[in-house]
PDB file of C-alpha atoms in Angstrom:
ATOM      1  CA  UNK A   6     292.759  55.470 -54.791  1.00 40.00           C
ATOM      2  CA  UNK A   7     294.191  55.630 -51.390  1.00 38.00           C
ATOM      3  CA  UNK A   8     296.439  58.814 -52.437  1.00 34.00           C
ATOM      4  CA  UNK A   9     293.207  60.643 -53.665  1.00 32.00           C
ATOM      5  CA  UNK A  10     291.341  59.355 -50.265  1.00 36.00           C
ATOM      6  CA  UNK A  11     294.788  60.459 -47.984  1.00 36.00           C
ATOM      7  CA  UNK A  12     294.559  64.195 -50.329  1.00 32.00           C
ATOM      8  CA  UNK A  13     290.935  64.557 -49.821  1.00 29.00           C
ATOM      9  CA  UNK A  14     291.038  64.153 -45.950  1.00 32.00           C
ATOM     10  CA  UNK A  15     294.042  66.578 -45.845  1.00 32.00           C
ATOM     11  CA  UNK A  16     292.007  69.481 -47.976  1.00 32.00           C
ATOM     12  CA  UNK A  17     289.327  68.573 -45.567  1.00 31.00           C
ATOM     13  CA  UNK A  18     291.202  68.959 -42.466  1.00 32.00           C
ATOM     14  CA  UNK A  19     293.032  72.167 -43.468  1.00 35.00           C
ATOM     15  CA  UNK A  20     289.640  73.684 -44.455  1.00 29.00           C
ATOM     16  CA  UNK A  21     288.126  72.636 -41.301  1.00 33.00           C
ATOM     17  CA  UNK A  22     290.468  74.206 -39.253  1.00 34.00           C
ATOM     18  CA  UNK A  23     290.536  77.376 -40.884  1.00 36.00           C
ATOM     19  CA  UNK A  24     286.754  77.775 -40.710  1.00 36.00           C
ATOM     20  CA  UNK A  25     286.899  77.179 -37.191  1.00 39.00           C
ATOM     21  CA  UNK A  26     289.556  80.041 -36.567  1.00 41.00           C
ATOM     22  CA  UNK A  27     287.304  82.283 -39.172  1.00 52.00           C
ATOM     23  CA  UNK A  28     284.751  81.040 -36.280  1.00 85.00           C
ATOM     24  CA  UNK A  29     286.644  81.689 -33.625  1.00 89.00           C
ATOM     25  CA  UNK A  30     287.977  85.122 -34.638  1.00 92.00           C
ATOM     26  CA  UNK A  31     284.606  86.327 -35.524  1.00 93.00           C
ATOM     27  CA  UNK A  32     282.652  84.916 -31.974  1.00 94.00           C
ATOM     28  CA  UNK A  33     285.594  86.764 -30.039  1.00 95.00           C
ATOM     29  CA  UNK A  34     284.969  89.916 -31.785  1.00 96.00           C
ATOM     30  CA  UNK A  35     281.241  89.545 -31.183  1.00 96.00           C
ATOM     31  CA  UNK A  36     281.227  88.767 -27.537  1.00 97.00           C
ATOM     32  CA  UNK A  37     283.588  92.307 -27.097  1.00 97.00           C
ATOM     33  CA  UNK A  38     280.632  94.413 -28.809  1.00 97.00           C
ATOM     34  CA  UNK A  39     278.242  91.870 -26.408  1.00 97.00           C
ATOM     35  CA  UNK A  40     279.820  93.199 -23.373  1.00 97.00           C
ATOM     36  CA  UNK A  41     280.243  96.541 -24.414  1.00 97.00           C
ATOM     37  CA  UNK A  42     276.316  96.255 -25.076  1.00 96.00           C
ATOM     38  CA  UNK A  43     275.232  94.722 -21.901  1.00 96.00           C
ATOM     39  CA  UNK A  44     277.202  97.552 -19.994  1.00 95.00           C
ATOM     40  CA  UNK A  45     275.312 100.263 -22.189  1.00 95.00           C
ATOM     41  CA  UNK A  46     271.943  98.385 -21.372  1.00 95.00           C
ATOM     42  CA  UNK A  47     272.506  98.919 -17.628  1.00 93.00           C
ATOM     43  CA  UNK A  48     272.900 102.492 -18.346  1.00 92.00           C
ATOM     44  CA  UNK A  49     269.604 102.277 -19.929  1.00 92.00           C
ATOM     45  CA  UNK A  50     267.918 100.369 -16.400  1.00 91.00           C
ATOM     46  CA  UNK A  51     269.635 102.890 -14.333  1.00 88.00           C
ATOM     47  CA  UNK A  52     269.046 106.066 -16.365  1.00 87.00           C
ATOM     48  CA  UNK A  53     264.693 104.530 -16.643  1.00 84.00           C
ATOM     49  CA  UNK A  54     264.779 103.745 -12.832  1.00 75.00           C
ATOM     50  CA  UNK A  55     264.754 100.327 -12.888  1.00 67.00           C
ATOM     51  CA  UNK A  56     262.188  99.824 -15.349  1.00 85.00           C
ATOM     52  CA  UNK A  57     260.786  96.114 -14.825  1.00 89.00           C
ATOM     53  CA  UNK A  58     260.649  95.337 -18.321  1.00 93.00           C
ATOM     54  CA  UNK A  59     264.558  96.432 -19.159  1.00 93.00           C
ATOM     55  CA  UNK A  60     265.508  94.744 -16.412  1.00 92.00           C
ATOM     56  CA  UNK A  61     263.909  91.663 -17.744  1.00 93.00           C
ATOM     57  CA  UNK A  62     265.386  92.099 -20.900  1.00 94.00           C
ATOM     58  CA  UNK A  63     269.230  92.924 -19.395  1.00 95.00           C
ATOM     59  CA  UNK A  64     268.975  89.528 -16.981  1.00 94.00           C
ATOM     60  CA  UNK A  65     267.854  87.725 -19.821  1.00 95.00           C
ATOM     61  CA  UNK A  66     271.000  89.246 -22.343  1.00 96.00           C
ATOM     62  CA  UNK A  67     273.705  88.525 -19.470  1.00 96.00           C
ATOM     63  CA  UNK A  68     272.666  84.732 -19.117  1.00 96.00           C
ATOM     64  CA  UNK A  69     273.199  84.979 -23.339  1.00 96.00           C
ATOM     65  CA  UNK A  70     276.436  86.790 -22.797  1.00 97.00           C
ATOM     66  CA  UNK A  71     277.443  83.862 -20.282  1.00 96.00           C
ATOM     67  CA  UNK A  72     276.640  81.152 -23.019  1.00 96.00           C
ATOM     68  CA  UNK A  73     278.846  83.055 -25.457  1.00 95.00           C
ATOM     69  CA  UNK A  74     281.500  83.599 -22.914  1.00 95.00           C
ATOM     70  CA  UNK A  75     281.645  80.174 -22.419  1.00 94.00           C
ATOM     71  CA  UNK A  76     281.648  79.104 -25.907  1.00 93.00           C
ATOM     72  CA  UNK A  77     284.538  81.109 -26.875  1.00 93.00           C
ATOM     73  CA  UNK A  78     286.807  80.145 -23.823  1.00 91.00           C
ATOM     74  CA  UNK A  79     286.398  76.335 -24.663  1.00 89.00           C
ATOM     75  CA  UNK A  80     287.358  77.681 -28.018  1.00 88.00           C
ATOM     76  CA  UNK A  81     290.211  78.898 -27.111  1.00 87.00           C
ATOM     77  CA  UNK A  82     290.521  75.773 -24.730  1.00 84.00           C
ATOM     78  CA  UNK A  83     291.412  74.221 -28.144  1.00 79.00           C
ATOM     79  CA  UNK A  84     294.250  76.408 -29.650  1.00 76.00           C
ATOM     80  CA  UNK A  85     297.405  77.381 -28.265  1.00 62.00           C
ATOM     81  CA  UNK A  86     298.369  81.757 -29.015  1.00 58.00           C
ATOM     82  CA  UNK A  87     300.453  82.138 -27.071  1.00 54.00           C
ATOM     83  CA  UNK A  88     303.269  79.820 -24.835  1.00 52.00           C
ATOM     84  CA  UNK A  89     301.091  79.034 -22.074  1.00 55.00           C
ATOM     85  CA  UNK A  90     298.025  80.431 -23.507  1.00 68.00           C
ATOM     86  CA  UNK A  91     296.170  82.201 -20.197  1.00 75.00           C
ATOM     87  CA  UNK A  92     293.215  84.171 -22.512  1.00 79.00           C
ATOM     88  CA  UNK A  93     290.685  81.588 -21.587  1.00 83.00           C
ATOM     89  CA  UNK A  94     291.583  81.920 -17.670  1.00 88.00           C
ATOM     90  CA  UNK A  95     292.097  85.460 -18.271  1.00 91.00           C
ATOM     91  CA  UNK A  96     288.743  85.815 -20.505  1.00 93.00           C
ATOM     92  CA  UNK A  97     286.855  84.108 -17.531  1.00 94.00           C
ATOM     93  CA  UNK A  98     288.574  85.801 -14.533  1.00 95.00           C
ATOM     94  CA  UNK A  99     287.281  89.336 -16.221  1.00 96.00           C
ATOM     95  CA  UNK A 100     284.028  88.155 -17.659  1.00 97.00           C
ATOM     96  CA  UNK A 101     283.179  86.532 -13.835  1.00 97.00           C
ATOM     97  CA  UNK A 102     284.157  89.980 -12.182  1.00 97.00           C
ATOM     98  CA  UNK A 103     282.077  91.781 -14.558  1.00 97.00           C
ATOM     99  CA  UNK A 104     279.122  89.927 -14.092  1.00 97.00           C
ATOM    100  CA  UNK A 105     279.178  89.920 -10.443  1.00 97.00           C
ATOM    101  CA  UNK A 106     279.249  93.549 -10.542  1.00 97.00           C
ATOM    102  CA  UNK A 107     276.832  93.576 -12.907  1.00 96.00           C
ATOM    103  CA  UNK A 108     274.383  91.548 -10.720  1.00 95.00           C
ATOM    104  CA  UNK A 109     275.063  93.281  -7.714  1.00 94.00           C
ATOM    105  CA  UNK A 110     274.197  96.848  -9.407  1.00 92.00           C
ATOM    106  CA  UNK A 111     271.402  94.877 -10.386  1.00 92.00           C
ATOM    107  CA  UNK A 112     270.236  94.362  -7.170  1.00 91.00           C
ATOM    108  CA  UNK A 113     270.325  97.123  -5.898  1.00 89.00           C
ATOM    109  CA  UNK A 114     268.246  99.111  -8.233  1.00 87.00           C
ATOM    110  CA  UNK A 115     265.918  96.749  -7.858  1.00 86.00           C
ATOM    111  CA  UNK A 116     265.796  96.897  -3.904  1.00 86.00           C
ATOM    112  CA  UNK A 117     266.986 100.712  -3.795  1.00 83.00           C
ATOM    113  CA  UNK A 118     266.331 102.688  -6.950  1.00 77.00           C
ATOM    114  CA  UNK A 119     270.027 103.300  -7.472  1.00 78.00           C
ATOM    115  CA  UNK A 120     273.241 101.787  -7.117  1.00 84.00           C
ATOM    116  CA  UNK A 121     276.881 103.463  -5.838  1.00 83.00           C
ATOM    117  CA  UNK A 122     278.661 104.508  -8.300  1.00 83.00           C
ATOM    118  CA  UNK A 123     281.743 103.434  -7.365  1.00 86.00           C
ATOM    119  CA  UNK A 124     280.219  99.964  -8.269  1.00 90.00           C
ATOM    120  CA  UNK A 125     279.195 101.127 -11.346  1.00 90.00           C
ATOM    121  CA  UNK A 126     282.552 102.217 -11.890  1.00 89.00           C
ATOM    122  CA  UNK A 127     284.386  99.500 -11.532  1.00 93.00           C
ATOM    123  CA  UNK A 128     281.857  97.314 -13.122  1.00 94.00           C
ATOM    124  CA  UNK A 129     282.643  99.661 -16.267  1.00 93.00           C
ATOM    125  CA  UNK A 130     286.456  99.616 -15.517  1.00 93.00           C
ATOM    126  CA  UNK A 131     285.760  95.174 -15.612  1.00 96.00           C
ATOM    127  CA  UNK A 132     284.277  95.237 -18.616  1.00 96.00           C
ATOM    128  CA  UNK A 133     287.068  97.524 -20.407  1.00 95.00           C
ATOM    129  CA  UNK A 134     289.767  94.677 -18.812  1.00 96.00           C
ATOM    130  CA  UNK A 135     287.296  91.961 -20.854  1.00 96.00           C
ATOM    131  CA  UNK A 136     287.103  94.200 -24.175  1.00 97.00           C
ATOM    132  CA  UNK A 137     291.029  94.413 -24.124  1.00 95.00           C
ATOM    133  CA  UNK A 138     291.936  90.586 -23.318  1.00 94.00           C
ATOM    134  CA  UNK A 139     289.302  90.312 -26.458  1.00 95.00           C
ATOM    135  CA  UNK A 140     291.027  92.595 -28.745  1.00 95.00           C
ATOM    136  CA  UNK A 141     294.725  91.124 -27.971  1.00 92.00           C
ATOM    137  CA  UNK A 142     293.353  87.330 -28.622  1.00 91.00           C
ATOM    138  CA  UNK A 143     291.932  89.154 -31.886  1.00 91.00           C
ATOM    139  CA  UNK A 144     294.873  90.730 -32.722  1.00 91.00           C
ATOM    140  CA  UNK A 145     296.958  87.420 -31.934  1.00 89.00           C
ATOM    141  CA  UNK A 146     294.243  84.972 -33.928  1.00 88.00           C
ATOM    142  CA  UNK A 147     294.868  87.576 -36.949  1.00 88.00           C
ATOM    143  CA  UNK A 148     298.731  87.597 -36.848  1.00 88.00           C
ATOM    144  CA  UNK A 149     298.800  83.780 -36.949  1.00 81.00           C
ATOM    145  CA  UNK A 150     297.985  84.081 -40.864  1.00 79.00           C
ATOM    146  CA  UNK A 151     294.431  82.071 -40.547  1.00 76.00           C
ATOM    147  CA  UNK A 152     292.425  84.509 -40.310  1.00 77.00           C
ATOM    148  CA  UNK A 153     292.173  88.220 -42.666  1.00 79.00           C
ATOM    149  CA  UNK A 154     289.280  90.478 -42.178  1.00 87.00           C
ATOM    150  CA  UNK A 155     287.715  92.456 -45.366  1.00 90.00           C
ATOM    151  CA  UNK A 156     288.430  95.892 -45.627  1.00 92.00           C
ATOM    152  CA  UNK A 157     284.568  96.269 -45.422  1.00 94.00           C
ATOM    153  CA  UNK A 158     284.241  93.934 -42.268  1.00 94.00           C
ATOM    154  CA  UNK A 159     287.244  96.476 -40.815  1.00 94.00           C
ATOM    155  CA  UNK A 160     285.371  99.706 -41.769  1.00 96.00           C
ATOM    156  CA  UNK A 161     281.963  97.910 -40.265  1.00 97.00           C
ATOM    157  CA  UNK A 162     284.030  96.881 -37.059  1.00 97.00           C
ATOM    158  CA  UNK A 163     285.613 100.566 -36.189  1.00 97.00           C
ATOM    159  CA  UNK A 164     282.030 102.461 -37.195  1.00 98.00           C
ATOM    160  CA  UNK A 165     280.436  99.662 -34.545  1.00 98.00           C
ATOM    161  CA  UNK A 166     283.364 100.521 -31.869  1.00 97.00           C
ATOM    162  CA  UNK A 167     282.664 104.332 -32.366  1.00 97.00           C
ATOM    163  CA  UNK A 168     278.773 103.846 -31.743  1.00 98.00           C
ATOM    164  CA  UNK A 169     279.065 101.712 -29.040  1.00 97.00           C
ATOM    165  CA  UNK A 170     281.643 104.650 -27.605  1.00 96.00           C
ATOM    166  CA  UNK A 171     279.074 107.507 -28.260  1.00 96.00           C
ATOM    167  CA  UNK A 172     275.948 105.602 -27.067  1.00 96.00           C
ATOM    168  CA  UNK A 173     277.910 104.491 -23.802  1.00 94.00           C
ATOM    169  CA  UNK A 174     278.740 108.581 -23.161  1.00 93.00           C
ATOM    170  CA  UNK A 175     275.613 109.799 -23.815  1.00 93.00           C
ATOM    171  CA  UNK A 176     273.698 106.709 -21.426  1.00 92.00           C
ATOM    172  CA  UNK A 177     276.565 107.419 -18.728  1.00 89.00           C
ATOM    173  CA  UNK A 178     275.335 111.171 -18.799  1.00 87.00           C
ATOM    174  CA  UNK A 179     271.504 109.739 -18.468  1.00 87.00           C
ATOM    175  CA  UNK A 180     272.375 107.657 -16.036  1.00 84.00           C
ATOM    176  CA  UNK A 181     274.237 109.911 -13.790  1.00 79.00           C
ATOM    177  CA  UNK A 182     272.516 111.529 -11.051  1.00 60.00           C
ATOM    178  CA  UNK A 183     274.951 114.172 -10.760  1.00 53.00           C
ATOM    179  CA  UNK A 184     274.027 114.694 -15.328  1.00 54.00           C
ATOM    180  CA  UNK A 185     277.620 114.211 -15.714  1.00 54.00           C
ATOM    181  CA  UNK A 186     279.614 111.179 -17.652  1.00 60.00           C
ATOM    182  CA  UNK A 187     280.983 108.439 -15.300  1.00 71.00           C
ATOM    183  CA  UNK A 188     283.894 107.849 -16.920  1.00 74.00           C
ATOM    184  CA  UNK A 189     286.921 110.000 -18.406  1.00 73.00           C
ATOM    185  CA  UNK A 190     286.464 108.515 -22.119  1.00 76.00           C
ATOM    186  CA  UNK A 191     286.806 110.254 -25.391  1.00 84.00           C
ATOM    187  CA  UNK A 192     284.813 113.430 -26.088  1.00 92.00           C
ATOM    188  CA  UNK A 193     281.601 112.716 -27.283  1.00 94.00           C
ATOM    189  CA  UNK A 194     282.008 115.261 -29.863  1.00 95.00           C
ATOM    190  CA  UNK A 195     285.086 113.658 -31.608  1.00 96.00           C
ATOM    191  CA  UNK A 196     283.754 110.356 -31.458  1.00 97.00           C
ATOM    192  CA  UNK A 197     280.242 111.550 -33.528  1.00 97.00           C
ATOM    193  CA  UNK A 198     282.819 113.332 -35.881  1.00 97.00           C
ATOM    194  CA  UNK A 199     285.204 110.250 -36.225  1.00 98.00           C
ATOM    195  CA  UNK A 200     281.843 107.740 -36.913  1.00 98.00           C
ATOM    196  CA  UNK A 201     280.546 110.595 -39.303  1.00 97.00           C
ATOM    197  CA  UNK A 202     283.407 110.467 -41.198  1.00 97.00           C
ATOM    198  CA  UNK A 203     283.557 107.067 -41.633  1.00 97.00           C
ATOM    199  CA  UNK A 204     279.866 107.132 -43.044  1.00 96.00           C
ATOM    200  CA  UNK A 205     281.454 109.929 -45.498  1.00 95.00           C
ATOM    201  CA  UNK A 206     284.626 107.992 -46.123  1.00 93.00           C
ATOM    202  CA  UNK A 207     282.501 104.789 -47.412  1.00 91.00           C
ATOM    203  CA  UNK A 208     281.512 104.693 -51.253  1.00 88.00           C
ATOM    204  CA  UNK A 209     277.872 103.878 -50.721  1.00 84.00           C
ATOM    205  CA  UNK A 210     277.961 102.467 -54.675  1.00 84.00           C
ATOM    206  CA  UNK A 211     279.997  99.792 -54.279  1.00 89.00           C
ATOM    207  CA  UNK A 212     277.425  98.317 -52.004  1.00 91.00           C
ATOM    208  CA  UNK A 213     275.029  95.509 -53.332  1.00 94.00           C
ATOM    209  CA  UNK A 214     271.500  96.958 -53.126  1.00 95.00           C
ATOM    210  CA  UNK A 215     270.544  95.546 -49.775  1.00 94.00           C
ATOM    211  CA  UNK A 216     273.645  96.812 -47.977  1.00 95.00           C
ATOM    212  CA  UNK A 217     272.934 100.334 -49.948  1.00 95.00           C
ATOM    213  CA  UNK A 218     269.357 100.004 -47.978  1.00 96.00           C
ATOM    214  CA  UNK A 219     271.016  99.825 -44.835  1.00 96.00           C
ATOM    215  CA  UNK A 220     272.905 102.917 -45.326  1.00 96.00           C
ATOM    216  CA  UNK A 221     270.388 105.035 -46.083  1.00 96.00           C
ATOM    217  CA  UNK A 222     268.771 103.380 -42.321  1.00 97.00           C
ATOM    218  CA  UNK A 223     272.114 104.525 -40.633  1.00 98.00           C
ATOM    219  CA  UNK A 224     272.510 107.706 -42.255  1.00 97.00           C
ATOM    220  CA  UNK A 225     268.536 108.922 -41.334  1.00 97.00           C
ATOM    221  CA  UNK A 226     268.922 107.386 -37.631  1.00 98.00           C
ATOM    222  CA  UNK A 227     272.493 108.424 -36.737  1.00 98.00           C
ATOM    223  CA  UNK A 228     271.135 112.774 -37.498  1.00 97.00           C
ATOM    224  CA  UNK A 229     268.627 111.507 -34.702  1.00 96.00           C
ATOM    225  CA  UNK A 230     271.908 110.050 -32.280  1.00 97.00           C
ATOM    226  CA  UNK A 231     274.626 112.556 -33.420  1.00 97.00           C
ATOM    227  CA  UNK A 232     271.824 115.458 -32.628  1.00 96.00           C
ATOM    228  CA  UNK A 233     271.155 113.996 -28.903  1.00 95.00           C
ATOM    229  CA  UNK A 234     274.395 112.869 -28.370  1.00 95.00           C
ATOM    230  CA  UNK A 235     275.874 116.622 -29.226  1.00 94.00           C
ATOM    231  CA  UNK A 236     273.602 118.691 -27.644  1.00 93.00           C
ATOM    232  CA  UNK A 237     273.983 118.593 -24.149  1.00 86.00           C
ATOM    233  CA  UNK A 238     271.252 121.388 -23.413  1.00 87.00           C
ATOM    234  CA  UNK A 239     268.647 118.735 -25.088  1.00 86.00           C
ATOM    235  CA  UNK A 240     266.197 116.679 -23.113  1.00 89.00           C
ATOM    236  CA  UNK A 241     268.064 113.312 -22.632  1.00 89.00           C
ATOM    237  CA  UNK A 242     265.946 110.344 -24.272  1.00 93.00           C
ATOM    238  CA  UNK A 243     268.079 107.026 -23.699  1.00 92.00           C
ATOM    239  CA  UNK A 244     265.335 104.900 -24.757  1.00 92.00           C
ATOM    240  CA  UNK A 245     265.329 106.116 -28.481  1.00 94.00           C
ATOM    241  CA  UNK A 246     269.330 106.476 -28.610  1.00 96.00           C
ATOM    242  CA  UNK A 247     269.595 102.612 -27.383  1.00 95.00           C
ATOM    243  CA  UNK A 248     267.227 101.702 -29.603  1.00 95.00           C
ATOM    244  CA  UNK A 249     268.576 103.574 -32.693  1.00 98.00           C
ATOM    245  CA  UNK A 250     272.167 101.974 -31.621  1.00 97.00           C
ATOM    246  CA  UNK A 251     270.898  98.555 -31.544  1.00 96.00           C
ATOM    247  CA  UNK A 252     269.367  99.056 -34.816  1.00 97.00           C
ATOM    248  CA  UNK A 253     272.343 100.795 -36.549  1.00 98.00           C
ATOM    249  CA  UNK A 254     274.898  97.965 -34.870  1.00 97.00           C
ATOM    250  CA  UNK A 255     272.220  95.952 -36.825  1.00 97.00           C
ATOM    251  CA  UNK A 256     272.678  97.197 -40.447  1.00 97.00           C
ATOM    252  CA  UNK A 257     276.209  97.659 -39.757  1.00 97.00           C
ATOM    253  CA  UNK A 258     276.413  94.233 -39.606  1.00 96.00           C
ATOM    254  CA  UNK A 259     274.253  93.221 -42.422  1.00 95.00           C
ATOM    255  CA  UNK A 260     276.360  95.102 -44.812  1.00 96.00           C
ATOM    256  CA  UNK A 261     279.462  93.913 -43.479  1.00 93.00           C
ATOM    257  CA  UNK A 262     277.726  90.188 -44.340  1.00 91.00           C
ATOM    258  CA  UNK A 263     276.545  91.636 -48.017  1.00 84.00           C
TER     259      UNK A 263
END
């Protein structure tokens, strides 16, 4: 009896821990694309002139993004990557810098219309540091043998990264006073063809029916974003490409939960 009790614990223990690194893996990969998001939401302030109720909505999303930062450096508080294991100093040194930046563009939109963009930039420059400390504790948590993504939840990951790399273009060029991109980043153009051909490169049949619903959603809003996004003769509209982003990021990850 106390052999079965001693077995039972053990299975319970080893499943324990590797639900929390499934956790883990998973909260670190979502506070990247929160980041990413947050920085693409200022965009959308700055490019709609410090619209009161988007600014509401961003303060509101960076004391969320706070929480979560939070919650994934105690997290990583509790397991040791690496020899000395800095990502939850280093997570906390970039996500602090970042949102001082952040607060201080912020401010002064909201007391001048428009920030410098040098402060923009290197609020934008912080948040890549973040998004890379992420990616290397993701890549780290991954080679330790506890955690394995699904080649669906990889596909759903990559199409999410190109969106979030196509929407932050296009908002930079919105946002811009000058109409042209902050940043040096990847063409616009090859980013809508690379997230296009993933769409292509996905056999929609293999799908359960809900994630075959979402989809079709992607496919009709992304002609809307890859249209915009391409055309840089069109009338910029920021407020439907956010919104169709934050919808798509949406289904993207309802299939990759199907």
């Amino acid at each position: 009896m106390l052999l079965l009790r001693s077995l039972i614990l053990t299975l319970f223990v080893g499943f324990s821990a590797q639900a929390s690194s499934n956790s883990l893996e998973q909260n670190v990969f979502d506070l990247s694309v929160g980041v990413k998001t947050l920085l693409l939401q200022y965009y959308h302030v700055q490019a709609d002139e410090g619209n009161q109720q988007l600014l509401k909505e961003l303060n509101s999303n960076l004391s969320r993004i706070d929480e979560q930062q939070q919650n994934v450096s105690q997290q990583l508080l509790s397991i040791q990557l690496t020899g000395d294991n800095t990502h939850p100093q280093m997570i906390d040194s970039h996500w602090q810098r970042f949102r001082t930046l952040m607060q201080q563009n912020i401010h002064e939109i909201e007391v001048n219309d428009f920030p410098e963009l040098q402060v923009v930039a290197m609020m934008r420059d912080a948040s890549s540091a973040m998004i890379g400390e992420l990616e290397k504790i993701g890549d780290e948590l991954r080679a330790s043998g506890e955690f394995s993504v699904s080649g669906i939840e990889r596909w759903t990951r990559n199409q999410k990264r190109l969106l979030l790399g196509i929407t932050e273009r296009y908002l930079e060029r919105a946002a811009s006073s000058m109409g042209a991109p902050l940043s040096n980043g990847q063409d616009i153009n090859l980013l809508c063809q690379e997230f296009a051909h993933g769409l292509d490169a996905l056999d929609a049949a293999t799908l359960s029916v809900p994630a075959q619903a979402s989809m079709r959603r992607i496919r009709s809003q992304w002609l809307f974003v890859e249209k915009s996004a391409t055309n840089a003769e069109a009338r910029l509209v920021p407020f439907l490409v956010m919104r169709y982003t934050n919808s798509m990021i949406d289904q993207l990850s309802r299939i990759a939960a199907s």
